[in-house]
Coordinates of C-alpha atoms in Angstrom, one line a residue:
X1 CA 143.1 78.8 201.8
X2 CA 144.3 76.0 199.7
X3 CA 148.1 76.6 200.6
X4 CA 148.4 74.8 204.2
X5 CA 151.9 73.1 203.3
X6 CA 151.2 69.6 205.3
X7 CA 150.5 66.9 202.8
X8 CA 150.5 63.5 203.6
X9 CA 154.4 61.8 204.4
X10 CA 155.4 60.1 201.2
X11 CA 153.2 61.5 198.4
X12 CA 154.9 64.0 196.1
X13 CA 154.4 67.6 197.0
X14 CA 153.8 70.3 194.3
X15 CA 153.3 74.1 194.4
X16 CA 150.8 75.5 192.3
X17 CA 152.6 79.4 191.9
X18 CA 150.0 82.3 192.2
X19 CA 149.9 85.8 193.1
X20 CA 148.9 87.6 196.1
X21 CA 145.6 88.7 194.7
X22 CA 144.8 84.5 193.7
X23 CA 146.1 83.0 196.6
X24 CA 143.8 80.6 195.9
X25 CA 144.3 80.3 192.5
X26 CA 142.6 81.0 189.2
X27 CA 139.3 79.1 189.2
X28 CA 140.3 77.1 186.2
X29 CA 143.4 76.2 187.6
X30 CA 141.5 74.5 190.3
X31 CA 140.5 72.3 188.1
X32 CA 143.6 69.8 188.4
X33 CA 143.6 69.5 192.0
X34 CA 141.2 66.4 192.1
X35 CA 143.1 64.7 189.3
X36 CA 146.4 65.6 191.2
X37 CA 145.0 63.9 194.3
X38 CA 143.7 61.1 192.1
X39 CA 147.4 60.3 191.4
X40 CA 148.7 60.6 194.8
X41 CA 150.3 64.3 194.0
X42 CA 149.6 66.7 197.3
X43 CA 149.2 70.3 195.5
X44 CA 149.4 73.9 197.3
X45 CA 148.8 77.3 196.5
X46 CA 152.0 79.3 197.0
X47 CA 152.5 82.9 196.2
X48 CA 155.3 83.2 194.9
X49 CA 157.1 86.7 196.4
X50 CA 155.9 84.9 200.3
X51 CA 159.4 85.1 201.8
X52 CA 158.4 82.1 204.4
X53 CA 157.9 79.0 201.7
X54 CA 160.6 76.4 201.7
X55 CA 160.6 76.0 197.9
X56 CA 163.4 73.3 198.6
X57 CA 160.7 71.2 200.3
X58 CA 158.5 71.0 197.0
X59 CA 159.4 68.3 194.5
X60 CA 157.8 70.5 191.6
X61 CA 157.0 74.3 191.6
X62 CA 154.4 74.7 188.6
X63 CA 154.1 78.5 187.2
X64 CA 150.7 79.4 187.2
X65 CA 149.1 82.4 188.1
X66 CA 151.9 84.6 188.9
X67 CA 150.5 87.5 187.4
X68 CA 151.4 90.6 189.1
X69 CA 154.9 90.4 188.2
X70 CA 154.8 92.4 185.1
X71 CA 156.1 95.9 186.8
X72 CA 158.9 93.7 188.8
X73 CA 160.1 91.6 186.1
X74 CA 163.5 91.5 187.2
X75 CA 162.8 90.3 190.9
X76 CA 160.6 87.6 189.3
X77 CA 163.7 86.4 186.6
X78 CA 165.8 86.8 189.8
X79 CA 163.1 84.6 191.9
X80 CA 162.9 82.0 189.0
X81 CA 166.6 81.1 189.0
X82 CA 166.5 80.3 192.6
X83 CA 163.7 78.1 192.7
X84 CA 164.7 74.5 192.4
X85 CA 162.4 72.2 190.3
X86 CA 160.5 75.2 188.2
X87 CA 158.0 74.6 185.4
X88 CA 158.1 75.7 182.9
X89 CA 162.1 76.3 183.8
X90 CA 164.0 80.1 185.0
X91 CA 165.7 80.1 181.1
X92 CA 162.1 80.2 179.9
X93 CA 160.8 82.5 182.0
X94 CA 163.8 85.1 181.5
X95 CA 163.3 84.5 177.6
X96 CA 159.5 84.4 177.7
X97 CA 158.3 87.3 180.0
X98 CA 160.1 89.6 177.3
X99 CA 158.2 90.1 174.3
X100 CA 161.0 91.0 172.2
X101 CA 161.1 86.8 171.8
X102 CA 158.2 87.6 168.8
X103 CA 161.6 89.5 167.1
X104 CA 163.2 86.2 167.2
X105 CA 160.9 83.8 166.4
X106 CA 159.8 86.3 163.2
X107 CA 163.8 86.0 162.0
X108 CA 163.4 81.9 162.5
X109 CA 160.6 82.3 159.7
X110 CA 157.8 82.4 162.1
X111 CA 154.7 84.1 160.6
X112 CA 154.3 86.6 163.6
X113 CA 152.3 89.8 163.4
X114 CA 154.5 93.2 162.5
X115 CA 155.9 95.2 165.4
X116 CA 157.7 98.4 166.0
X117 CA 159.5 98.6 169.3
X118 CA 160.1 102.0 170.6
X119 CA 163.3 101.9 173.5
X120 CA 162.7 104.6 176.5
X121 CA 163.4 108.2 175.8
X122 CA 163.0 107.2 171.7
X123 CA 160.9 109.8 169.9
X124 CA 157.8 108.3 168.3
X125 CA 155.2 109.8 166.0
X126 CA 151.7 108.3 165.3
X127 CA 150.9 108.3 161.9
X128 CA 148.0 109.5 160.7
X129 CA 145.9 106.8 159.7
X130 CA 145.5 102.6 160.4
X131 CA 144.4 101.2 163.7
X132 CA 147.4 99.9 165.8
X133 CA 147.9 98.3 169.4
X134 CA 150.0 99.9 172.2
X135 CA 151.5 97.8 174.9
X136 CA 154.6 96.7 176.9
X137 CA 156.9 94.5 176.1
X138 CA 156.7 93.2 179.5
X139 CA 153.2 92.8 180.8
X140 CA 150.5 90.0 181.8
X141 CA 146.9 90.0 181.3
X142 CA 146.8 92.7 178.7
X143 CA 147.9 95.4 180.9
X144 CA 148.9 98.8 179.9
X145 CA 147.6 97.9 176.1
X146 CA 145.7 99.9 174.1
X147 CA 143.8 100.0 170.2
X148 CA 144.3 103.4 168.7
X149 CA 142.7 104.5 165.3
X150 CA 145.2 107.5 163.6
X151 CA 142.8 108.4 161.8
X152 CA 141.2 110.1 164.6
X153 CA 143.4 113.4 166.1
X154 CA 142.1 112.4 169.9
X155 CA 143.3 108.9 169.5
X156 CA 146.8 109.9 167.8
X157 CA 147.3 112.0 170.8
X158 CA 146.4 109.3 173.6
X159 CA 148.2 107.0 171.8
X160 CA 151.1 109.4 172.0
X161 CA 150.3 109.8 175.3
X162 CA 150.5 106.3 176.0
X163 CA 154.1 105.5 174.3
X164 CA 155.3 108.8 176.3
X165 CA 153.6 106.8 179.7
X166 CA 155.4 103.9 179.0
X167 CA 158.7 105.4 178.3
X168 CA 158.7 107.7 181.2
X169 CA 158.1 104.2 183.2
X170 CA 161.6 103.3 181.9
X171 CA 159.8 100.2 179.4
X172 CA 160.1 99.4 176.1
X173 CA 156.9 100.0 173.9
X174 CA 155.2 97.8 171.4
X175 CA 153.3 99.2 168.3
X176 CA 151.5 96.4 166.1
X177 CA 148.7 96.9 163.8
X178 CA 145.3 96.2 165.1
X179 CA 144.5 92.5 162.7
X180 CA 140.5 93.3 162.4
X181 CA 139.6 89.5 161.8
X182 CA 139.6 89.4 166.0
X183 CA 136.5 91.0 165.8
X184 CA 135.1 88.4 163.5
X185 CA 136.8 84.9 163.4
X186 CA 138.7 85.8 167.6
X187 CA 141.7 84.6 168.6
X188 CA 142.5 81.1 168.6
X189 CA 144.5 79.6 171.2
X190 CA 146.2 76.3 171.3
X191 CA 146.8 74.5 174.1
X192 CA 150.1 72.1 174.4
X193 CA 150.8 70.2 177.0
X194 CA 153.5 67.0 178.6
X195 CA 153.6 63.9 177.5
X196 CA 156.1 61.1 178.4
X197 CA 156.8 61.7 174.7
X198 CA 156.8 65.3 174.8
X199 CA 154.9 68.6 174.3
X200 CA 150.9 67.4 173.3
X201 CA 148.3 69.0 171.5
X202 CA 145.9 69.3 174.2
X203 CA 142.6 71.6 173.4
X204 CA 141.8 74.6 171.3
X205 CA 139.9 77.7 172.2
X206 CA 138.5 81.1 171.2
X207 CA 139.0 84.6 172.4
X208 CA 137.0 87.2 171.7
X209 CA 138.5 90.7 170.8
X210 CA 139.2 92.3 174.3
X211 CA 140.7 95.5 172.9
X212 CA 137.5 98.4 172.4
X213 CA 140.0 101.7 172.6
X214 CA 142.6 103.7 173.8
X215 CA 144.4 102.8 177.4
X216 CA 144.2 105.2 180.0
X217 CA 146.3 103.6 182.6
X218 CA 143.3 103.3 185.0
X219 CA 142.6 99.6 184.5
X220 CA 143.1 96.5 187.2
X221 CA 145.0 93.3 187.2
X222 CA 142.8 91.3 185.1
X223 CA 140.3 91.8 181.9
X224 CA 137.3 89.6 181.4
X225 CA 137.3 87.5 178.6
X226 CA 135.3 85.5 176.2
X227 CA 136.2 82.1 175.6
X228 CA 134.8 79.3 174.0
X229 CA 135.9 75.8 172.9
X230 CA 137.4 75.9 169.4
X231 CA 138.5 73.7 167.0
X232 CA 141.9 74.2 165.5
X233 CA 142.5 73.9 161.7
X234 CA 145.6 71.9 160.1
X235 CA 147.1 75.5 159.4
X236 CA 147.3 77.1 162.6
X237 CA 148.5 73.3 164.4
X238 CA 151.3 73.7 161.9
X239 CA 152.2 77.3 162.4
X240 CA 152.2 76.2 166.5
X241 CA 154.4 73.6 165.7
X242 CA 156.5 76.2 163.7
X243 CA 156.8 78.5 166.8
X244 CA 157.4 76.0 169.2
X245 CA 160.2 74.1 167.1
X246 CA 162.1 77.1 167.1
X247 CA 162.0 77.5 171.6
X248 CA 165.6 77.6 172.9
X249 CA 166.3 75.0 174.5
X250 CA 163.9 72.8 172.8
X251 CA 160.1 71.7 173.8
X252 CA 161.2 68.7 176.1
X253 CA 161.8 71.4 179.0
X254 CA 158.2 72.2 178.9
X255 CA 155.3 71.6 180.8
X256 CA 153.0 73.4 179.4
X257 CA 153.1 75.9 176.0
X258 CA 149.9 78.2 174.7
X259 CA 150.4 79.5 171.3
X260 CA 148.1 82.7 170.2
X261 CA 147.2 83.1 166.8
X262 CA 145.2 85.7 164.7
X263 CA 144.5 85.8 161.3
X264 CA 146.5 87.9 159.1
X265 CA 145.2 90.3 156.4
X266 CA 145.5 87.3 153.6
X267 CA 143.6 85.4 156.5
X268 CA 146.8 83.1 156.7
X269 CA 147.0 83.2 161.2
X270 CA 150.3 85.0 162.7
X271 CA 151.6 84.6 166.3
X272 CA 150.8 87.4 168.7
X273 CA 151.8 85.6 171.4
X274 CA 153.9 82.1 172.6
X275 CA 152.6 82.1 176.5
X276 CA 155.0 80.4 178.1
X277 CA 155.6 81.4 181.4
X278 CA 151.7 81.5 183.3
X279 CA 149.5 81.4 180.9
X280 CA 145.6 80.3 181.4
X281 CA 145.4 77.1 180.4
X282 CA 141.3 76.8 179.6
X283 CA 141.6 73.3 181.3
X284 CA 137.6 73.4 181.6
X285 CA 136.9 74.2 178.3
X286 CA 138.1 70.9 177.2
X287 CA 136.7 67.3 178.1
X288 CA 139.7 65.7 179.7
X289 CA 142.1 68.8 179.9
X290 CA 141.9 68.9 183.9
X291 CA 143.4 65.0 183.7
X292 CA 146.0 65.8 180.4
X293 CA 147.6 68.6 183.1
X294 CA 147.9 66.7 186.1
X295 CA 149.3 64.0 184.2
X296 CA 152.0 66.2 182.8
X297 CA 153.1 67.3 186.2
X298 CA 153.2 63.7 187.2
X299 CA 155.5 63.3 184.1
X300 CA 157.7 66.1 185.2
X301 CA 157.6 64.7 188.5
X302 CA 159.1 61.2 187.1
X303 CA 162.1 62.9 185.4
X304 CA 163.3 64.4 188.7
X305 CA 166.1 63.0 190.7

């Protein structure tokens, strides 16, 4: 176990948040540790529903891999407000982990990709043609989301089936149309991080479409994924900027931000998601990216009392 909570006296001590199920953390995020060390910064792995850590006793507690909280949101919104010296902060995390932020970054002229929400106990009825994507509004990891083509009678009625699972579950359902250019051009993500100036372009990278059919409710925590380094164009830096210029609160709060884009149908990209809460961060997809993170924790780490 990484977590053993007995750094040296005097250096600064930082929890690196996680799950049960990564107590030792996501494999990328293991990536900062040496460059923490490098700067005198004593990291653990702490999951973050333990009832025996002494949050108090940690001079930073840095979001990362919490990722099983999606079916207890409000004990984890609850959790966040409690825990002193949280990154990215509880106000985030209550705004973040609740997709309907996409509503309000599409009415602050964000281009964001179109979405139905359907409230629990709301009818719904799948049209009859178009490919769309089912999910929660609150979920990690691509949970509980599923690609649905109308056209076909079986897939109308699972994806029925899955806005009727949801809803029965008491959570607010998503319906967006499936943006085909995933399966060519992928999902770019964009990678911002601290700076003692503020939020940084860091790296760039690639997803590959993850989404091959309906949802069946049988799946596990986590979906593999295929990611490579990317370069970002002008236009999607500038639609990130966009999205994150319109945060409450402002970016100067931030540790870290992940913006997701797609291409639209004119090819223009959209946001699917702003990750701001415990997002991968691809640090070792990018020369330097391990070092750019651990320096931004030792910039939050300055700003502390």
């Amino acid at each position: 176990m990484i977590n053993n909570h007995q750094p040296a006296r005097g250096k600064p001590r930082v929890a690196l948040v996680t799950c049960t199920e990564l107590a030792d953390l996501d494999p990328d995020d293991r990536l900062v540790l040496g460059p923490l060390a490098t700067r005198g910064i004593a990291a653990d792995a702490v999951v973050w529903d333990d009832p025996a850590v002494d949050w108090p006793a940690y001079d930073l507690a840095v979001l990362r891999s919490p990722w099983d909280y999606a079916l207890r949101r409000d004990e984890f919104v609850a959790w966040a407000a409690k825990v002193p010296g949280l990154v990215n902060p509880a106000e985030v995390v209550r705004w973040n982990t609740d997709k309907r932020y996409l509503a309000e970054l599409s009415a602050a002229g964000v281009p964001t990709v179109s979405t139905a929400w359907v409230a629990p106990g709301e009818g719904w009825v799948p049209g009859d043609s178009g490919e769309y994507v089912v999910k929660p509004a609150v979920s990690a990891g691509s949970q509980d989301t599923g690609r649905y083509d109308l056209a076909d009678p079986e897939h109308r009625e699972l994806a029925a089936a899955h806005v009727r699972r949801l809803s029965d579950a008491g959570r607010l359902t998503m319906v967006q149309p499936y943006l085909h250019a995933v399966d060519t051009a992928g999902e770019t993500a964009l990678l911002f991080l601290a700076g003692p100036d503020g939020l940084r372009f860091s790296h760039a990278i690639r997803k590959g479409a993850m989404l091959t059919g309906p949802d069946l409710g049988v799946e596990g925590l986590y979906k593999a994924e295929d990611i490579s380094a990317r370069t970002a164009t002008p236009e999607q830096l500038a639609v990130a900027e966009q999205t994150l210029a319109a945060v409450p609160g402002g970016t100067g709060q931030l540790l870290y931000a992940r913006v997701d884009l797609i291409p639209g149908p004119d090819g223009s990209p959209v946001l699917v998601e702003l990750e701001l809460t415990e997002p991968s961060l691809f640090i070792g997809h990018a020369d330097g990216a391990p070092e750019r993170l651990a320096e931004a924790i030792a910039t939050h780490l300055a700003r502390r009392p």
